Amino acid sequence: MKEKKLNIRTAKKLIFICFSMFLFSFALIPLYNIICDVTGLNGNTSNLKEKVEAYTETISTEKLNVQFISHQYNGEKLVFKPSEFEMVVSPGKVYSTVYIATNKTNSNIVGQAVPSVSPNEAAKYLKKIECFCFEEQTFEPGKVVQLPLYFAIDEKLPNRIKTITLSYSFFEALNVSKKD
Amino acid sequence: MSLIKNLIFFIASMSVFNIAQAGWLDLNMTEGVTDLSQEVFGLHMLILWICVVIGVIVFGAMFWSIAMHRKSRGVTPATFHESTSLEFLWTIVPFVILIGMAVPATKTLIKMYDHSDSEIHIKITGYQWLWQYEYLNTNVSFYSKLSTPYNEIYNKDTKNINYLQEVDKHLVVPVNKKIRFLLTSNDVLHAWWVPDLALKRDAIPGYINEMSVVINEPGIYRGRCAELCGRHHGFMPIVIEAVEEKEYEEWLANADKVKSSDVAKINK
Amino acid sequence: MSSVVKDEHHDEHPSGIMRWITTTNHKDIGTLYLWFAMIMFFIGGLMALVIRSELFQPGLQFVDPQFFNSMTTMHALVMIFGVVMPAFTGLANWMIPIMVGGPDMALPRMNNWSFWIMPFAFSMLLSTLFMDGGAPAGGWTLYPPLSLQTGDAFPFLIFAIHFMGLSSIMGAINIVATILNMRAPGMTLMKMPLFVWTWLITAFLLIAVMPVLAGGVTMLLTDKFFGTSFFNAAGGGDPVMFQHIFWFFGHPEVYILILPSFGVVSAIIPTFARKPLFGYASMVYATASIAFLSFIVWAHHMFTVGMPLAGEVFFMFATMLIAVPTGVKVFNWVTTMWKGAMTFETPMLFAIGFIVMFTIGGFSGLMLAITPADFQYHDTYFVVAHFHYVLVPGSIFAIMAACYYWLPKWTGNMYSETLGKTHFWLSTIFVNLTFFPMHFVGLAGMPRRIPDYSLQFADYNMIASIGAFGFGFAQLIFLYLIIKTIKGGTKATDQVWEGAEGLEWTLSSPPPYHSFNTPPVIK
Ligand SMILES: [Cu+2]
């Protein structure tokens, strides 16, 4: 009978490990997001406003190219495009550009633009000061809307990166289901 | 055992019959047409030969042992069961060999990740089940999908030599210029793969991936979607045509003009 | 294998089907697991033959591409979760209590449950074949967003995976408890047979990673039905995140499928070489380091998702490191054979076949670790060739070797050596005919999971299909041989094999219903 108790105790310990590993799998999600924020693992940039003054003090003489592209999941309903393809920028300085959206349907389109940066490592150095991607957008029928974007490149950007591409994918709200 | 005999005969006769066809000779990775694809091929061959040499030594020892140390030869089994020096040796030696492989591999990888000084930027979008190519900073944008007729797929017509690797519109690029591809997807994961360029990357919805290439020789290079993407995963090939720069400029100017008439529908 | 149990306890147990449903005996449950694996082996094999028939020639001949994708998906799920894992659990059930000198498994009632969940889970999985929208067709890796396009089958798939996971976790808990608590006095850890050692490590891997898979597929389920966005970019998720979770489970899973085979081969080689295993301690350490490394190499399945350079380099190095302990094992086996006095009965043939072909799979694995080259290999038939070499002439051959090795012990009857050898040679010839040409078509540029291909791949695909049918039919010999041996034959001695060592050979053949009621004396 002593053996039986021992067995049950072992089993309990192992079930505890199991249970923690199950919880760990869910903990992987925030963990992954933190790792992505730190390393730019997946090219996801923060959807949060960055402080402006931090990036206006030192302006580097380095020049690099920033490219703008877009992808919309239903091109026949909404045309969503950058106004310019490429911009030469100096790290540390604030720049602005606009994306242009045209609703070709007869009803409102609600949705959100999700940013992605390539190369992935550059993601954390691209600071968005003001961006239409911070909130959901509503496009009225037939209207052409200009969506402004203010950004700066952190001067800590590694030297070898000479071109950064910022891509926005526009998702309609039907598919957008906010997590928490 | 006659089954085996028949089978060997069958295979032998088949190979004599078909030996002229290219299929039997497609044994190895392509060397490709870029500096990097040739480096990748070099790495592949290096590792292959290292494996072959190790294999010959290990299997050689084993088969020697199988031939010589069998009970039917009346041998008495030895009793040794450990040797620290021997075990140390075969931990360290593979380790050194591995470093020998890792160093050139890392060098090549670093080159593959260098996309600087690209002159042409093309956005590739995967759809179920075709590709879209957008020449960034121009108005040229088109869909490219399988052009093999259904009758060939369903065995009603003879299959042409480019069966399942032909598309309605080629991706045209110039040679000797660095081209940067930006890759994304409209629906599920796809992977854009052209063996001759040693390029393969996943297309992920909502995210962009990049890769770059300098093609050394003009020609038509064929590739395929490499990530399972649903019913027609096997039917979304890639054809990329590398031409001289002047020809490319002409093509681009023309493509820009006809662009408005091009409203390729997504094939569902 | 009802003839297995003929002893004084028999009349105390319900007979007929109820005996098998209510049994808590480790041998009965081991037998159930092994038969379950056998049935699933033929079901999964039939699926493979559907795949190989369609790929016999270019063009679509037999099945719809969607059904083809279902076949590749189901074939993988059935073979991994329904064949290799239950077969090893069956072997563990049968052999581990005997090998450590215990009376039974530590938690017999749970043992009964962990088996009977399996048929339930697999009925659920296989029933999806008849559902609207077809069986799951997004690959066994279940990558979203494609897997989320599955029809009615989706929740059944997820719950089937949950139940399979539950079953293997319960099995693993039982095995760990048995090994830690049920050993006979004097059976120290470093005296345990390697099969016990490899299973102990495997069980810990199972306990650590099956819950992670459960978590991952649960997230898929909530993404599909409850509007979460774990893997959906539109809601701030990342489809690649699933791949990280999946392979965090998936890579240790690969070792779950192979480590017990190392134990089996380490038991068989010394027996037939009549010489002790070379480097027992280094075998244990090598197994442990493989298990440890398996947790830090997962992203080598994802070199093409576009990780940063540093990530690619790290996972390349870590993956290459696995070659070191794996190499140690192969060298140890060869050295065990060296200067032995070998005979080549069927188990030995399968074990040697295992070493040779598993090593070939190991070599292609090393090639796949080289990131720049992997860009060319990834998701091609080269990968298919690689993992079939480690799983079929690897794990499956080891399971067959184990069956031949212990069958006389289990049944009390000797099997037919001629049939066994025929089975071995046919299997070996056809397995190579099937999988070796896959290296070539993969290198030539054929992606995996496609129902149709361009003409340059035709010849080798035809060979592979012929090989697959040959291999499939050769397995009927195995089935026939096992049934024949259970029914009767020359009586086996208790020792069975001249050079065999270990507690299982001190028991009668077949062994008594309760293995060691009085603990054996360990030298
Ligand atoms: Cu695709």
PDB file of N, CA, C and O in Angstrom, chain A residues 59-68 84 86-96 126 151-154 157 162 164:
ATOM      1  N   ILE A  59      19.799  64.548 -35.544  1.00  0.00           N
ATOM      2  CA  ILE A  59      19.473  64.129 -36.904  1.00  0.00           C
ATOM      3  C   ILE A  59      20.745  63.633 -37.553  1.00  0.00           C
ATOM      4  O   ILE A  59      21.718  64.358 -37.706  1.00  0.00           O
ATOM      5  N   SER A  60      20.695  62.328 -37.912  1.00  0.00           N
ATOM      6  CA  SER A  60      21.883  61.724 -38.499  1.00  0.00           C
ATOM      7  C   SER A  60      22.017  62.168 -39.950  1.00  0.00           C
ATOM      8  O   SER A  60      21.057  62.545 -40.597  1.00  0.00           O
ATOM      9  N   THR A  61      23.256  62.116 -40.436  1.00  0.00           N
ATOM     10  CA  THR A  61      23.465  62.498 -41.841  1.00  0.00           C
ATOM     11  C   THR A  61      23.245  61.304 -42.757  1.00  0.00           C
ATOM     12  O   THR A  61      23.218  61.441 -43.970  1.00  0.00           O
ATOM     13  N   GLU A  62      23.095  60.109 -42.157  1.00  0.00           N
ATOM     14  CA  GLU A  62      22.826  58.908 -42.950  1.00  0.00           C
ATOM     15  C   GLU A  62      21.537  59.069 -43.732  1.00  0.00           C
ATOM     16  O   GLU A  62      20.597  59.706 -43.258  1.00  0.00           O
ATOM     17  N   LYS A  63      21.505  58.483 -44.908  1.00  0.00           N
ATOM     18  CA  LYS A  63      20.266  58.507 -45.682  1.00  0.00           C
ATOM     19  C   LYS A  63      19.808  57.070 -45.914  1.00  0.00           C
ATOM     20  O   LYS A  63      20.621  56.176 -46.108  1.00  0.00           O
ATOM     21  N   LEU A  64      18.512  56.864 -45.884  1.00  0.00           N
ATOM     22  CA  LEU A  64      18.011  55.546 -46.275  1.00  0.00           C
ATOM     23  C   LEU A  64      16.646  55.671 -46.924  1.00  0.00           C
ATOM     24  O   LEU A  64      16.011  56.730 -46.846  1.00  0.00           O
ATOM     25  N   ASN A  65      16.248  54.616 -47.586  1.00  0.00           N
ATOM     26  CA  ASN A  65      14.984  54.644 -48.308  1.00  0.00           C
ATOM     27  C   ASN A  65      13.891  53.993 -47.479  1.00  0.00           C
ATOM     28  O   ASN A  65      14.094  52.937 -46.898  1.00  0.00           O
ATOM     29  N   VAL A  66      12.743  54.647 -47.450  1.00  0.00           N
ATOM     30  CA  VAL A  66      11.576  54.023 -46.852  1.00  0.00           C
ATOM     31  C   VAL A  66      10.545  53.848 -47.953  1.00  0.00           C
ATOM     32  O   VAL A  66      10.238  54.787 -48.687  1.00  0.00           O
ATOM     33  N   GLN A  67      10.051  52.602 -48.095  1.00  0.00           N
ATOM     34  CA  GLN A  67       9.072  52.324 -49.146  1.00  0.00           C
ATOM     35  C   GLN A  67       7.715  52.061 -48.518  1.00  0.00           C
ATOM     36  O   GLN A  67       7.631  51.553 -47.411  1.00  0.00           O
ATOM     37  N   PHE A  68       6.672  52.402 -49.266  1.00  0.00           N
ATOM     38  CA  PHE A  68       5.316  52.189 -48.770  1.00  0.00           C
ATOM     39  C   PHE A  68       4.564  51.286 -49.732  1.00  0.00           C
ATOM     40  O   PHE A  68       4.522  51.553 -50.931  1.00  0.00           O
ATOM     41  N   GLU A  84       2.830  57.780 -52.354  1.00  0.00           N
ATOM     42  CA  GLU A  84       4.154  57.743 -52.975  1.00  0.00           C
ATOM     43  C   GLU A  84       4.791  56.411 -52.627  1.00  0.00           C
ATOM     44  O   GLU A  84       4.467  55.804 -51.603  1.00  0.00           O
ATOM     45  N   GLU A  86       8.296  55.743 -52.564  1.00  0.00           N
ATOM     46  CA  GLU A  86       9.566  55.729 -51.852  1.00  0.00           C
ATOM     47  C   GLU A  86       9.915  57.114 -51.354  1.00  0.00           C
ATOM     48  O   GLU A  86       9.515  58.114 -51.934  1.00  0.00           O
ATOM     49  N   MET A  87      10.680  57.157 -50.281  1.00  0.00           N
ATOM     50  CA  MET A  87      11.039  58.417 -49.660  1.00  0.00           C
ATOM     51  C   MET A  87      12.458  58.263 -49.137  1.00  0.00           C
ATOM     52  O   MET A  87      12.800  57.227 -48.570  1.00  0.00           O
ATOM     53  N   VAL A  88      13.296  59.287 -49.342  1.00  0.00           N
ATOM     54  CA  VAL A  88      14.646  59.230 -48.767  1.00  0.00           C
ATOM     55  C   VAL A  88      14.601  59.957 -47.432  1.00  0.00           C
ATOM     56  O   VAL A  88      14.133  61.090 -47.358  1.00  0.00           O
ATOM     57  N   VAL A  89      15.026  59.308 -46.380  1.00  0.00           N
ATOM     58  CA  VAL A  89      14.891  59.913 -45.061  1.00  0.00           C
ATOM     59  C   VAL A  89      16.217  59.857 -44.286  1.00  0.00           C
ATOM     60  O   VAL A  89      17.097  59.065 -44.606  1.00  0.00           O
ATOM     61  N   SER A  90      16.316  60.740 -43.327  1.00  0.00           N
ATOM     62  CA  SER A  90      17.432  60.693 -42.386  1.00  0.00           C
ATOM     63  C   SER A  90      16.892  60.201 -41.061  1.00  0.00           C
ATOM     64  O   SER A  90      15.854  60.668 -40.606  1.00  0.00           O
ATOM     65  N   PRO A  91      17.616  59.299 -40.406  1.00  0.00           N
ATOM     66  CA  PRO A  91      17.159  58.822 -39.105  1.00  0.00           C
ATOM     67  C   PRO A  91      17.066  59.991 -38.112  1.00  0.00           C
ATOM     68  O   PRO A  91      17.864  60.921 -38.167  1.00  0.00           O
ATOM     69  N   GLY A  92      16.074  59.937 -37.258  1.00  0.00           N
ATOM     70  CA  GLY A  92      15.933  60.947 -36.223  1.00  0.00           C
ATOM     71  C   GLY A  92      14.967  62.054 -36.592  1.00  0.00           C
ATOM     72  O   GLY A  92      14.548  62.828 -35.742  1.00  0.00           O
ATOM     73  N   LYS A  93      14.603  62.175 -37.844  1.00  0.00           N
ATOM     74  CA  LYS A  93      13.741  63.257 -38.275  1.00  0.00           C
ATOM     75  C   LYS A  93      12.332  62.724 -38.502  1.00  0.00           C
ATOM     76  O   LYS A  93      12.138  61.576 -38.881  1.00  0.00           O
ATOM     77  N   VAL A  94      11.330  63.587 -38.281  1.00  0.00           N
ATOM     78  CA  VAL A  94       9.948  63.170 -38.461  1.00  0.00           C
ATOM     79  C   VAL A  94       9.494  63.449 -39.891  1.00  0.00           C
ATOM     80  O   VAL A  94       9.726  64.537 -40.424  1.00  0.00           O
ATOM     81  N   TYR A  95       8.887  62.466 -40.510  1.00  0.00           N
ATOM     82  CA  TYR A  95       8.383  62.609 -41.879  1.00  0.00           C
ATOM     83  C   TYR A  95       6.897  62.295 -41.907  1.00  0.00           C
ATOM     84  O   TYR A  95       6.359  61.665 -41.000  1.00  0.00           O
ATOM     85  N   SER A  96       6.253  62.709 -42.990  1.00  0.00           N
ATOM     86  CA  SER A  96       4.849  62.349 -43.125  1.00  0.00           C
ATOM     87  C   SER A  96       4.547  61.937 -44.547  1.00  0.00           C
ATOM     88  O   SER A  96       5.227  62.333 -45.493  1.00  0.00           O
ATOM     89  N   LEU A 126      11.305  51.658 -36.571  1.00  0.00           N
ATOM     90  CA  LEU A 126      10.368  52.518 -37.274  1.00  0.00           C
ATOM     91  C   LEU A 126       9.326  52.999 -36.275  1.00  0.00           C
ATOM     92  O   LEU A 126       8.532  52.215 -35.775  1.00  0.00           O
ATOM     93  N   PHE A 151       5.998  59.563 -39.138  1.00  0.00           N
ATOM     94  CA  PHE A 151       6.914  58.564 -38.584  1.00  0.00           C
ATOM     95  C   PHE A 151       8.330  59.112 -38.538  1.00  0.00           C
ATOM     96  O   PHE A 151       8.649  60.134 -39.159  1.00  0.00           O
ATOM     97  N   ALA A 152       9.150  58.411 -37.769  1.00  0.00           N
ATOM     98  CA  ALA A 152      10.581  58.716 -37.740  1.00  0.00           C
ATOM     99  C   ALA A 152      11.337  57.404 -37.650  1.00  0.00           C
ATOM    100  O   ALA A 152      10.810  56.405 -37.168  1.00  0.00           O
ATOM    101  N   ILE A 153      12.567  57.428 -38.158  1.00  0.00           N
ATOM    102  CA  ILE A 153      13.413  56.240 -38.030  1.00  0.00           C
ATOM    103  C   ILE A 153      14.393  56.498 -36.888  1.00  0.00           C
ATOM    104  O   ILE A 153      15.079  57.518 -36.866  1.00  0.00           O
ATOM    105  N   ASP A 154      14.423  55.570 -35.981  1.00  0.00           N
ATOM    106  CA  ASP A 154      15.344  55.661 -34.853  1.00  0.00           C
ATOM    107  C   ASP A 154      16.779  55.646 -35.364  1.00  0.00           C
ATOM    108  O   ASP A 154      17.125  54.827 -36.215  1.00  0.00           O
ATOM    109  N   LEU A 157      19.131  52.537 -35.728  1.00  0.00           N
ATOM    110  CA  LEU A 157      18.975  51.547 -36.801  1.00  0.00           C
ATOM    111  C   LEU A 157      20.343  51.068 -37.290  1.00  0.00           C
ATOM    112  O   LEU A 157      21.201  51.881 -37.609  1.00  0.00           O
ATOM    113  N   LYS A 162      19.497  49.583 -45.429  1.00  0.00           N
ATOM    114  CA  LYS A 162      19.447  50.762 -46.279  1.00  0.00           C
ATOM    115  C   LYS A 162      18.043  50.996 -46.830  1.00  0.00           C
ATOM    116  O   LYS A 162      17.736  52.069 -47.342  1.00  0.00           O
ATOM    117  N   ILE A 164      13.868  50.215 -46.025  1.00  0.00           N
ATOM    118  CA  ILE A 164      12.835  49.676 -45.148  1.00  0.00           C
ATOM    119  C   ILE A 164      11.519  49.726 -45.908  1.00  0.00           C
ATOM    120  O   ILE A 164      11.215  50.736 -46.542  1.00  0.00           O
TER     121      ILE A 164
END
